PDB file of C-alpha atoms in Angstrom:
ATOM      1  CA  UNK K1003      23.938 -13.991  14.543  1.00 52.00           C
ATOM      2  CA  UNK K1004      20.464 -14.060  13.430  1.00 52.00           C
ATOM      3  CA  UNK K1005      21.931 -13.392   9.640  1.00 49.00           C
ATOM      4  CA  UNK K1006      24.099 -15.974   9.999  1.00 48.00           C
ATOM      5  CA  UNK K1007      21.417 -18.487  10.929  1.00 57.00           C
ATOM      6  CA  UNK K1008      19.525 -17.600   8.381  1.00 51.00           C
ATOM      7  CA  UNK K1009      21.867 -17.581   5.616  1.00 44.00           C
ATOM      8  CA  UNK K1010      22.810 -20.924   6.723  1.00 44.00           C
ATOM      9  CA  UNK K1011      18.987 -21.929   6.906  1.00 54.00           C
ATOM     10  CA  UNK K1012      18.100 -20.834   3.274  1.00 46.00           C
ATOM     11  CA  UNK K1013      20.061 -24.423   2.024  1.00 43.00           C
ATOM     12  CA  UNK K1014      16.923 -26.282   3.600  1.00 54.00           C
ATOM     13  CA  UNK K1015      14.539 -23.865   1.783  1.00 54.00           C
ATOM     14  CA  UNK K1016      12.647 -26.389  -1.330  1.00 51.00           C
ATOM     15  CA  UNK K1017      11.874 -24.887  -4.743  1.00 49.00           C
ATOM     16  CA  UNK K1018       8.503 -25.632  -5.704  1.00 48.00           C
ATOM     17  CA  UNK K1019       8.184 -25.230  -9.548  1.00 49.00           C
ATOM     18  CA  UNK K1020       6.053 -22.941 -10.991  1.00 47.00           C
ATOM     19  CA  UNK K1021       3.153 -23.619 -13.728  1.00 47.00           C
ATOM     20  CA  UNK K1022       3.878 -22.484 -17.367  1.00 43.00           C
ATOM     21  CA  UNK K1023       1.596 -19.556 -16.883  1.00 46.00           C
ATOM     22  CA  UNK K1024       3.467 -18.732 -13.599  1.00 49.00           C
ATOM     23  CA  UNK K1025       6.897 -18.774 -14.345  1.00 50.00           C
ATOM     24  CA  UNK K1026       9.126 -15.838 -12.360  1.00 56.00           C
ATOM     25  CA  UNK K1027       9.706 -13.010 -14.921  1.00 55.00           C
ATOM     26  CA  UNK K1028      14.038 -13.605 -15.339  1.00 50.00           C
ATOM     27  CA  UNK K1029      14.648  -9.639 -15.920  1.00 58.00           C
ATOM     28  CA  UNK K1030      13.728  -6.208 -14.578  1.00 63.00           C
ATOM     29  CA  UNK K1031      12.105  -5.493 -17.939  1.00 63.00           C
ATOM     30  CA  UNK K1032       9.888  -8.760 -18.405  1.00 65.00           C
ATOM     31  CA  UNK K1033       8.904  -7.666 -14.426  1.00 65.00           C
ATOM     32  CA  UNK K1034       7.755  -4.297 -15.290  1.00 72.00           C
ATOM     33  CA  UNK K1035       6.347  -5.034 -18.795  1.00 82.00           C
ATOM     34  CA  UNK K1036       4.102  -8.087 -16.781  1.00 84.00           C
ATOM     35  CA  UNK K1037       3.753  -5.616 -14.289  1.00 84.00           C
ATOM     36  CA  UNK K1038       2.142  -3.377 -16.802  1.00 88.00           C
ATOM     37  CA  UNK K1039       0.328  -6.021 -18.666  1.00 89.00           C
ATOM     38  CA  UNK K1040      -2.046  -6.279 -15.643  1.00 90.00           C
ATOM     39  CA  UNK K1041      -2.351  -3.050 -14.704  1.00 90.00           C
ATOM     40  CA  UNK K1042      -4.132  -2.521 -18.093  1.00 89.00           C
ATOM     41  CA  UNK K1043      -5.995  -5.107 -18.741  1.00 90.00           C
ATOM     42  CA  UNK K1044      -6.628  -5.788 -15.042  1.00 92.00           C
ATOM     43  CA  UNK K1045      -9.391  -2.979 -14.605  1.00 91.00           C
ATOM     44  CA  UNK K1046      -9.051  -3.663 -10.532  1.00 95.00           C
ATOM     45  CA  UNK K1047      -5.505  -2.789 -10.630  1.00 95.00           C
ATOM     46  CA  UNK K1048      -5.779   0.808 -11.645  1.00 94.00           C
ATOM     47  CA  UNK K1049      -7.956   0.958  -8.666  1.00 96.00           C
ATOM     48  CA  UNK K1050      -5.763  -0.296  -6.541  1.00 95.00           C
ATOM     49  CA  UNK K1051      -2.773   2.119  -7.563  1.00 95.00           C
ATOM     50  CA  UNK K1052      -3.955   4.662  -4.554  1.00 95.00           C
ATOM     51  CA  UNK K1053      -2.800   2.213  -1.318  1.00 95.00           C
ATOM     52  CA  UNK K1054       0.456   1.206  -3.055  1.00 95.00           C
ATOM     53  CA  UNK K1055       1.098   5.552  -3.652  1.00 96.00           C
ATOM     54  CA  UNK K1056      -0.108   5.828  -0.080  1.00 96.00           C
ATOM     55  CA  UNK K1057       2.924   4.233   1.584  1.00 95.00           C
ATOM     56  CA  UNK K1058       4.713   5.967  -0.634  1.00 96.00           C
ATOM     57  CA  UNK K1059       4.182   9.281  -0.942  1.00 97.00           C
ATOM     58  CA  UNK K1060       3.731   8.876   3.137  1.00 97.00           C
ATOM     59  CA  UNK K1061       7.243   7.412   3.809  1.00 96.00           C
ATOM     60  CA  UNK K1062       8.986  10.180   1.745  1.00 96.00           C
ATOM     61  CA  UNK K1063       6.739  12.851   3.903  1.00 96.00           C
ATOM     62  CA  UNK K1064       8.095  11.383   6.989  1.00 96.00           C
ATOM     63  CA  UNK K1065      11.562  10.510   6.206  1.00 95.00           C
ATOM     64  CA  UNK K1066      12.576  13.672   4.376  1.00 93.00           C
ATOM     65  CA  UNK K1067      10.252  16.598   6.093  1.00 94.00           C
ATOM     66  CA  UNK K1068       9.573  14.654   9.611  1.00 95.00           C
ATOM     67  CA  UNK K1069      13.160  12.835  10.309  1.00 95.00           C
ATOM     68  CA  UNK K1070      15.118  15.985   8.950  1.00 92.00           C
ATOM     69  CA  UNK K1071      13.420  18.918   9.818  1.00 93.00           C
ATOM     70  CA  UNK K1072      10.425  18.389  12.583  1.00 95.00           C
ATOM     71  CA  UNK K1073      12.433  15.942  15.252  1.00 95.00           C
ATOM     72  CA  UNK K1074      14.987  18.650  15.294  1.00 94.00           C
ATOM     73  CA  UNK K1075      12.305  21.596  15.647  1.00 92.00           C
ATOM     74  CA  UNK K1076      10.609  19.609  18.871  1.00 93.00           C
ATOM     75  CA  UNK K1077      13.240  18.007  20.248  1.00 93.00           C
ATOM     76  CA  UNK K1078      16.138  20.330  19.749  1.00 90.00           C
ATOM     77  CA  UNK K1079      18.776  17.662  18.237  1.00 90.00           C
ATOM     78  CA  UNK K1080      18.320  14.735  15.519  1.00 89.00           C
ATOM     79  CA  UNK K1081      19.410  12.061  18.725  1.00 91.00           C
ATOM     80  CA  UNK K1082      16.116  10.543  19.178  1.00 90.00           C
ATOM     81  CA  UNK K1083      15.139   9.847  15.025  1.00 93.00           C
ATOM     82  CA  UNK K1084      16.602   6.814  15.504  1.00 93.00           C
ATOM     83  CA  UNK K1085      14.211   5.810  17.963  1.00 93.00           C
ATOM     84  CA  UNK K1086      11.655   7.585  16.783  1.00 95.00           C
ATOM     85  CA  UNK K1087      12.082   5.067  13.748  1.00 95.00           C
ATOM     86  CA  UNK K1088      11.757   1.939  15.866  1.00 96.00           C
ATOM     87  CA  UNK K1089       8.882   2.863  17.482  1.00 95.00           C
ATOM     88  CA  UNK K1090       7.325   2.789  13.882  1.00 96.00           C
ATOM     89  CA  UNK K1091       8.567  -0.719  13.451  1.00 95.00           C
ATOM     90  CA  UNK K1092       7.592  -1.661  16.756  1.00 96.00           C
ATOM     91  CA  UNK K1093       3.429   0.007  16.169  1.00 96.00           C
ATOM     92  CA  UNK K1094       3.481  -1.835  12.797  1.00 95.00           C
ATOM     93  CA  UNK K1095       4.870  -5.317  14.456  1.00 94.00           C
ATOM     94  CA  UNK K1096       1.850  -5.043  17.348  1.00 95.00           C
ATOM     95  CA  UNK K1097      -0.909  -3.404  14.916  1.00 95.00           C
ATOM     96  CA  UNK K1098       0.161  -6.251  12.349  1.00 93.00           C
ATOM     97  CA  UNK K1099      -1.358  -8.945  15.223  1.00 92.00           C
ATOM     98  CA  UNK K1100      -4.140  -6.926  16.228  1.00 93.00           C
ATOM     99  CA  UNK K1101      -5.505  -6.346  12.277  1.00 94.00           C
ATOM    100  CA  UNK K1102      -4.825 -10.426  11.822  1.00 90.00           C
ATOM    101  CA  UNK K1103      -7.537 -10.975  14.516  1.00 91.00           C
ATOM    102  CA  UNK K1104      -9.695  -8.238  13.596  1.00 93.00           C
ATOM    103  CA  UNK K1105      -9.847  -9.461   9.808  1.00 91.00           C
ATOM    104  CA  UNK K1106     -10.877 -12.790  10.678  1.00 91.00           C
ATOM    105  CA  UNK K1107     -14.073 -10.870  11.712  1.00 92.00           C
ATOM    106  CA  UNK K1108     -14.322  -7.828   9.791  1.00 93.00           C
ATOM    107  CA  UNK K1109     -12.781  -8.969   6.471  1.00 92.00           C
ATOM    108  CA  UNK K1110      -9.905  -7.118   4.708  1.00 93.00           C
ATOM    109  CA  UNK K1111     -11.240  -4.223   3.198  1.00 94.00           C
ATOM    110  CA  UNK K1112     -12.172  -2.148   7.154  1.00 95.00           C
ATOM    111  CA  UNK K1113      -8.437  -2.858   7.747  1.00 95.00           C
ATOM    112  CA  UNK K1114      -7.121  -1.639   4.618  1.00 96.00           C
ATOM    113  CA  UNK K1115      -9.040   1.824   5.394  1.00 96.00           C
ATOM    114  CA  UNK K1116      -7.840   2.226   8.797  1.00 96.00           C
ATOM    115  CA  UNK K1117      -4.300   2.062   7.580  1.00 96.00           C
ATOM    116  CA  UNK K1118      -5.249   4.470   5.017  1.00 97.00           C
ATOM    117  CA  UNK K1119      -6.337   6.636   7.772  1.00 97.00           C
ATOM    118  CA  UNK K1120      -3.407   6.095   9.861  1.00 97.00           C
ATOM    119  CA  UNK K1121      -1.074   7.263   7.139  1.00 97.00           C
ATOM    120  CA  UNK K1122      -3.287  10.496   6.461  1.00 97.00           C
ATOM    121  CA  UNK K1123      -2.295  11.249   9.846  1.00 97.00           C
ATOM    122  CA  UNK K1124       1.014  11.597   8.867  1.00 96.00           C
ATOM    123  CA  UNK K1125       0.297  14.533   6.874  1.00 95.00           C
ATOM    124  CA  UNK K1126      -2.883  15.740   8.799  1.00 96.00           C
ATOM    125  CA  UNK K1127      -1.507  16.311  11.841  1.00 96.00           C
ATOM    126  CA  UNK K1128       0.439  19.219  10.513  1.00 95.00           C
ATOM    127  CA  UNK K1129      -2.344  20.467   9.004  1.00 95.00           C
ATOM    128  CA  UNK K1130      -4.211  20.963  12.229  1.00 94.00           C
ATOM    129  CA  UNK K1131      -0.995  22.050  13.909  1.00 93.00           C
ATOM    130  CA  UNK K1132       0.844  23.872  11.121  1.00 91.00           C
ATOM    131  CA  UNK K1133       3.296  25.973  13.543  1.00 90.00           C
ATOM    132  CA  UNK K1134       5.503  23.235  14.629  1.00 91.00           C
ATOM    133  CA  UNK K1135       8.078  25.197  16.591  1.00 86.00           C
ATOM    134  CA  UNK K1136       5.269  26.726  18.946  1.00 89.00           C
ATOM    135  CA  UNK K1137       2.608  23.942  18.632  1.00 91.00           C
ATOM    136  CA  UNK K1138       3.881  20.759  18.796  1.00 94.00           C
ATOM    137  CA  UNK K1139       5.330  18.492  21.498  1.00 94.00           C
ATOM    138  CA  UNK K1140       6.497  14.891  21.970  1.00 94.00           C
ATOM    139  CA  UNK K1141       3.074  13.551  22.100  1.00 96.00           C
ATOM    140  CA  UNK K1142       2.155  14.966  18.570  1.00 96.00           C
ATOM    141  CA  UNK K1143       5.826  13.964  17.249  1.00 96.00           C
ATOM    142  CA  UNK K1144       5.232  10.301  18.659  1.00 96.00           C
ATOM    143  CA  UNK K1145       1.889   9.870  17.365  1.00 97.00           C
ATOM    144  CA  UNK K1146       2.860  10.353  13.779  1.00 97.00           C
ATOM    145  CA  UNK K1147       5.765   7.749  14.251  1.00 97.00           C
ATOM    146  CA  UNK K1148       2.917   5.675  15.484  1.00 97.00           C
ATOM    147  CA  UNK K1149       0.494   6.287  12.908  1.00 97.00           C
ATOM    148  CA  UNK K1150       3.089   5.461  10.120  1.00 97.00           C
ATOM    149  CA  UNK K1151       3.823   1.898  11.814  1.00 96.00           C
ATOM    150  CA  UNK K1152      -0.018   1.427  11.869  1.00 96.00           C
ATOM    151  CA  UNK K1153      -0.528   2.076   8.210  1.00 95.00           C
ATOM    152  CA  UNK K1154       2.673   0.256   7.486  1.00 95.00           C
ATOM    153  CA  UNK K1155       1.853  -2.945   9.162  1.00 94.00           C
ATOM    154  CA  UNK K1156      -1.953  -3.155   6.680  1.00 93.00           C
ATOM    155  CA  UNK K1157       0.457  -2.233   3.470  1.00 92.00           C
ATOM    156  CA  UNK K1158       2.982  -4.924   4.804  1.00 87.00           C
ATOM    157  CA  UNK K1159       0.353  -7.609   5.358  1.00 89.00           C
ATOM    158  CA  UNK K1160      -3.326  -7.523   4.833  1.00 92.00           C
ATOM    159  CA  UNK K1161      -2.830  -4.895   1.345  1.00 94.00           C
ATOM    160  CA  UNK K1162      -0.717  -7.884   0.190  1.00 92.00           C
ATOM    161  CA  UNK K1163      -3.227 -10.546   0.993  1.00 92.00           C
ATOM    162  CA  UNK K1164      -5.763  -8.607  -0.432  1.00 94.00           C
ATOM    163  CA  UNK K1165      -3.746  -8.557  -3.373  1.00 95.00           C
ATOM    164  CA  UNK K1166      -3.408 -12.436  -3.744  1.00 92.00           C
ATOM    165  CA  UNK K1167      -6.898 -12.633  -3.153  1.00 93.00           C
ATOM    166  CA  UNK K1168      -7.799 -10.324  -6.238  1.00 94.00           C
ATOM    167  CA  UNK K1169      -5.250 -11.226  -8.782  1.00 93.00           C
ATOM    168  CA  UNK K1170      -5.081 -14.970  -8.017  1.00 91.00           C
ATOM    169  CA  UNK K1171      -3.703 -16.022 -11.755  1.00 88.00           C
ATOM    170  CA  UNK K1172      -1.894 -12.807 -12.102  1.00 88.00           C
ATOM    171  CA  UNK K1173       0.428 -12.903  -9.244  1.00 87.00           C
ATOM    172  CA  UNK K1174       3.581 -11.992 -10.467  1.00 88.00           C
ATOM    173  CA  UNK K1175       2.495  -9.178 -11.908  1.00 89.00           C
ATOM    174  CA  UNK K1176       0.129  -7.996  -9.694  1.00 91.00           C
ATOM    175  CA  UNK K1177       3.230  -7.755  -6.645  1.00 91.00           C
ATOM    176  CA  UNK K1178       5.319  -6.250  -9.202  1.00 90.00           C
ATOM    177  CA  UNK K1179       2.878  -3.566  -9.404  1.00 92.00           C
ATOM    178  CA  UNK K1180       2.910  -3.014  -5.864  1.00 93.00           C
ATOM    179  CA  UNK K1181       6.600  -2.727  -5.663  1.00 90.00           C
ATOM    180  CA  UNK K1182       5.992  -0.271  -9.060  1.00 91.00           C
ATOM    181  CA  UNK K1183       3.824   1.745  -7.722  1.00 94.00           C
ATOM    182  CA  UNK K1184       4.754   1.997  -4.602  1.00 94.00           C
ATOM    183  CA  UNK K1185       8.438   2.703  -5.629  1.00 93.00           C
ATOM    184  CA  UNK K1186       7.282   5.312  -8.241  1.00 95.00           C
ATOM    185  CA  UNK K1187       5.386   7.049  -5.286  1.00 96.00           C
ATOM    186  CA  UNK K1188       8.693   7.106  -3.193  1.00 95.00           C
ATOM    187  CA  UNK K1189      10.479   8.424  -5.848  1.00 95.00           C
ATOM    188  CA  UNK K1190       8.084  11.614  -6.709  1.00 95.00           C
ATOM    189  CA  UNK K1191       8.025  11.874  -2.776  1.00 94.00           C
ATOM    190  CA  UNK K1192      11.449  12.585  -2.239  1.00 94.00           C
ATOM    191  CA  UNK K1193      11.637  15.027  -5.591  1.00 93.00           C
ATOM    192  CA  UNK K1194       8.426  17.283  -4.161  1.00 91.00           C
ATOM    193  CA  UNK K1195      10.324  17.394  -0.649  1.00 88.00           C
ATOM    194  CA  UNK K1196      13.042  19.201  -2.251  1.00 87.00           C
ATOM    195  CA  UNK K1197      11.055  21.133  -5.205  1.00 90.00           C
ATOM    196  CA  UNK K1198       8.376  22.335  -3.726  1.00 90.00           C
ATOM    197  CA  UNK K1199       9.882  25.997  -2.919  1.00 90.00           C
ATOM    198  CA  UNK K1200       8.009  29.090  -1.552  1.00 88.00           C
ATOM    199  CA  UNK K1201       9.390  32.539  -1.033  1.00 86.00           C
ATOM    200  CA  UNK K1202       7.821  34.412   1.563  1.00 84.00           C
ATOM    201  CA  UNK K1203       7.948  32.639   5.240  1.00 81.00           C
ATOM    202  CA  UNK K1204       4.810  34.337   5.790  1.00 81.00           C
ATOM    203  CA  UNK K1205       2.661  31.970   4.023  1.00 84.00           C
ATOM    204  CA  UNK K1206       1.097  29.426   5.769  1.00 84.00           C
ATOM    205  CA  UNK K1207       3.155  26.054   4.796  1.00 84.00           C
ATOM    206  CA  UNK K1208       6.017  28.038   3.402  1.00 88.00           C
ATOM    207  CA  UNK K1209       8.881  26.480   5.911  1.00 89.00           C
ATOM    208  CA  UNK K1210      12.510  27.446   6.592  1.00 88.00           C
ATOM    209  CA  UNK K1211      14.495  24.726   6.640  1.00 91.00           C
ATOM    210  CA  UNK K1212      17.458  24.238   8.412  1.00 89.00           C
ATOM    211  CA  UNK K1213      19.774  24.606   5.315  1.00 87.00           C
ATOM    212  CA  UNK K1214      18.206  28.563   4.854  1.00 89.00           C
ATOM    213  CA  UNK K1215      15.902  27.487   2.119  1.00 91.00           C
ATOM    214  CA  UNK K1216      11.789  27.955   2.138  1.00 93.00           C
ATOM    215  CA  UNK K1217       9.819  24.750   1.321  1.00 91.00           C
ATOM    216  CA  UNK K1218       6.141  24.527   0.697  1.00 92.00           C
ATOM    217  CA  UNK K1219       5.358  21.546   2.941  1.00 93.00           C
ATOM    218  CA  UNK K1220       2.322  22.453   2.756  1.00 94.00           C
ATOM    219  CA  UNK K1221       1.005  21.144  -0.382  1.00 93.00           C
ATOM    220  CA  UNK K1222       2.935  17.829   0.236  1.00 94.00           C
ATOM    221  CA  UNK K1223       0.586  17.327   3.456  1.00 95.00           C
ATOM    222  CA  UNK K1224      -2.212  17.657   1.145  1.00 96.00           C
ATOM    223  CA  UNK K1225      -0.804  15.136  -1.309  1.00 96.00           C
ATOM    224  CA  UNK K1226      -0.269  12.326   1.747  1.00 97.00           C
ATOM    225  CA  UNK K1227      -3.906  13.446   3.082  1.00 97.00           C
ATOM    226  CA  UNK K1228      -5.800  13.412  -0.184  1.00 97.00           C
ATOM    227  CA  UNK K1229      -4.174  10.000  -1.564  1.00 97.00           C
ATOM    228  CA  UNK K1230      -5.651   8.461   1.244  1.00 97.00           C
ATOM    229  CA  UNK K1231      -9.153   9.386   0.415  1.00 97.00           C
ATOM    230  CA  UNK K1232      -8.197   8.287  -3.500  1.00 97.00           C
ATOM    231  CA  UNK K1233      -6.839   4.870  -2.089  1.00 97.00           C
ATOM    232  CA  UNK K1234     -10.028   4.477   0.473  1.00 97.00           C
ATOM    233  CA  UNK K1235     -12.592   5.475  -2.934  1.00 97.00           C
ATOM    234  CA  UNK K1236     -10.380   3.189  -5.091  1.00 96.00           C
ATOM    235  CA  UNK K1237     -10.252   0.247  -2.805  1.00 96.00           C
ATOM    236  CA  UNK K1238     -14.138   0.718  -2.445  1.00 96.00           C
ATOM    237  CA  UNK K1239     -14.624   0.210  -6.218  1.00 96.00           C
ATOM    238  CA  UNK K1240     -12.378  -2.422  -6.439  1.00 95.00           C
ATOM    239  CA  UNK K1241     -14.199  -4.409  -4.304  1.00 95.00           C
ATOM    240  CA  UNK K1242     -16.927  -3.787  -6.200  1.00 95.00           C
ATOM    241  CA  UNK K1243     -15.745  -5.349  -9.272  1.00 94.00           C
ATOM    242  CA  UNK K1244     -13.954  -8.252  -6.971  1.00 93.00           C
ATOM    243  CA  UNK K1245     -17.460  -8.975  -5.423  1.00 92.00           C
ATOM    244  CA  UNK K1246     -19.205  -9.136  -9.123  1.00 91.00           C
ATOM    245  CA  UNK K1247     -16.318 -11.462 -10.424  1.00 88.00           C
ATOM    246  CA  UNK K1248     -16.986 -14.038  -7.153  1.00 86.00           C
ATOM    247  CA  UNK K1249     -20.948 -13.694  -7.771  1.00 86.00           C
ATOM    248  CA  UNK K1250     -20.100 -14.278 -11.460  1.00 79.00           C
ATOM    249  CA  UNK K1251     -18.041 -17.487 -10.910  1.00 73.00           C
ATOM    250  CA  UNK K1252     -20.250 -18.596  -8.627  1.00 65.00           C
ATOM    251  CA  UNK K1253     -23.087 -18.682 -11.164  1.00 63.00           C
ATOM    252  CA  UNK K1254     -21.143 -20.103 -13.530  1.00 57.00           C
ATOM    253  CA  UNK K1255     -19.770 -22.373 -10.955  1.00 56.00           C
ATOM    254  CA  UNK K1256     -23.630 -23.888 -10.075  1.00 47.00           C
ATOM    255  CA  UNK K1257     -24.731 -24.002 -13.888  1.00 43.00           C
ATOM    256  CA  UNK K1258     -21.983 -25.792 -15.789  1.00 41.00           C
ATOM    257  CA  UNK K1259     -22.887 -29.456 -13.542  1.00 44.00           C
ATOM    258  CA  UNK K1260     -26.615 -28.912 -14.737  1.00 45.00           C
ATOM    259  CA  UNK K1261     -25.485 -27.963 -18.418  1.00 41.00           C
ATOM    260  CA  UNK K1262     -22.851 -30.945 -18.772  1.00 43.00           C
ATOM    261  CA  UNK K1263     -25.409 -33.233 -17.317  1.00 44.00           C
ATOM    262  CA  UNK K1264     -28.147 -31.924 -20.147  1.00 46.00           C
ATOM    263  CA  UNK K1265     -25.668 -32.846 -22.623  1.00 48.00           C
ATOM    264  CA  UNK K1266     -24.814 -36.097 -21.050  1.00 52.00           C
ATOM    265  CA  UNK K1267     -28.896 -37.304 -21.336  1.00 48.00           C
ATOM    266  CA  UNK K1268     -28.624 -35.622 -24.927  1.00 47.00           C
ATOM    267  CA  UNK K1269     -25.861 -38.193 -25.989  1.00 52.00           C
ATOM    268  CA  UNK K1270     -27.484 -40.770 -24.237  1.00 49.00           C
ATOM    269  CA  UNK K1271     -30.410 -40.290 -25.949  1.00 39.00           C
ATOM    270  CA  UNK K1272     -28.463 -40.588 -29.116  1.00 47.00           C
ATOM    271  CA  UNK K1273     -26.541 -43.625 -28.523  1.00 51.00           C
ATOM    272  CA  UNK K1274     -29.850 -45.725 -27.245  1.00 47.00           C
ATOM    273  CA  UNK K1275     -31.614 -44.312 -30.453  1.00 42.00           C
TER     274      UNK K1275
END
């Protein structure tokens, strides 16, 4: 029902038009080649590339390791994943209105570094607790489901903010790059989940899986954990630069009234003369 409305709602939706310098890339290529455009000449954007990996490289932990192998090592059966899913859509629905209030204070950037803690969580956990079959429980399986929805709800909302805020005349590339980057993260995710082999159980992170095969799991919860300290130290710099740009156009901003007026009283002088 709630498609249907909105499929019938979208005919009401108005089409602003776009500046010249704004128009909507028409094809995948002109998206990523804008998309790439900024990311090079854009020295924030390279910066930025560890929050958008984050998500990524996070989501691929959970849904290929967590979902496929950990529910059914605590829980006994893959009944509950399901669940276990929505609670990480419900945790990023309610952390999404509690990081809206607490940015109004705060600003954008403590947010964005919570989330990036939250998702390292995701991979830390099993790093404290690396014998899942004898060490975990519900409680521990839960709070990673949590965690994910927290760290999902910044990338879904304030990460995106932040990025209209820093790429104001370079929109359309700048989200492409999040969808790039973030996508390209995803991508490698899934491949280490599967390629990352080990061959003697007795190594710590070396993990049976249910199919037989050993896994090293153990170097992917390093990836998720150590992106998020790359996205936190990137994010820090690019505020930097952000913060030097606004002082910049500020300057400029309070200067050019006094310089056009000089050269008003300049031509002034001329004309009476």
């Amino acid at each position: 029902m709630v498609a249907a409305i909105s499929a019938v709602g979208i005919l009401w939706i108005h089409e602003y038009g776009l500046e010249q310098e704004e128009q909507k890339p028409t094809s995948r290529f002109e998206k990523i080649t804008v998309a790439l455009k900024v990311l090079v000449e854009n020295p924030k954007m390279k910066y930025m590339i560890g929050l958008n990996a984050l998500f990524g490289f996070a989501a691929a932990f959970l849904n290929s390791y967590v979902n496929g192998e950990v529910v059914y090592s605590v829980l006994g059966s893959d009944d509950k994943v399901g669940s276990l899913n929505a609670l990480t859509a419900a945790s990023a629905a309610v952390s999404s209105l509690a990081f809206g209030k607490l940015a109004q204070y705060t600003g954008k950037g403590p947010v964005l570094m919570m989330g990036a803690v939250a998702f390292s969580w995701v991979g830390g956990a099993f790093l404290l607790r690396p014998n899942v079959a004898n060490d975990w429980n519900i409680v521990w399986l839960v709070s990673v489901y949590v965690f994910q929805g927290i760290g999902r709800s910044t990338f879904e909302g304030t990460l995106r903010s932040t990025f209209a805020d820093y790429f104001p005349k370079e929109t359309v590339g700048a989200f492409a790059n999040i969808t790039l980057q973030n996508g390209m993260a995803a991508t490698v995710g899934y491949y280490l989940s599967n390629s990352l082999k080990c061959s003697d159980e007795g190594i710590r992170g070396c993990t049976k899986f249910r199919n037989g095969t050993l896994h090293n799991v153990l170097a992917f919860e390093w990836l998720v954990v150590l992106t998020a300290v790359f996205a936190i130290l990137g994010y820090w710099r690019a505020s930097v630069l952000q913060n030097r740009e606004e002082k910049d156009g500020e300057i400029l901003g309070v200067a050019s009234p006094g310089l056009l007026a000089d050269e008003e009283e300049e031509e002034e002088v001329r004309r009476i003369i």
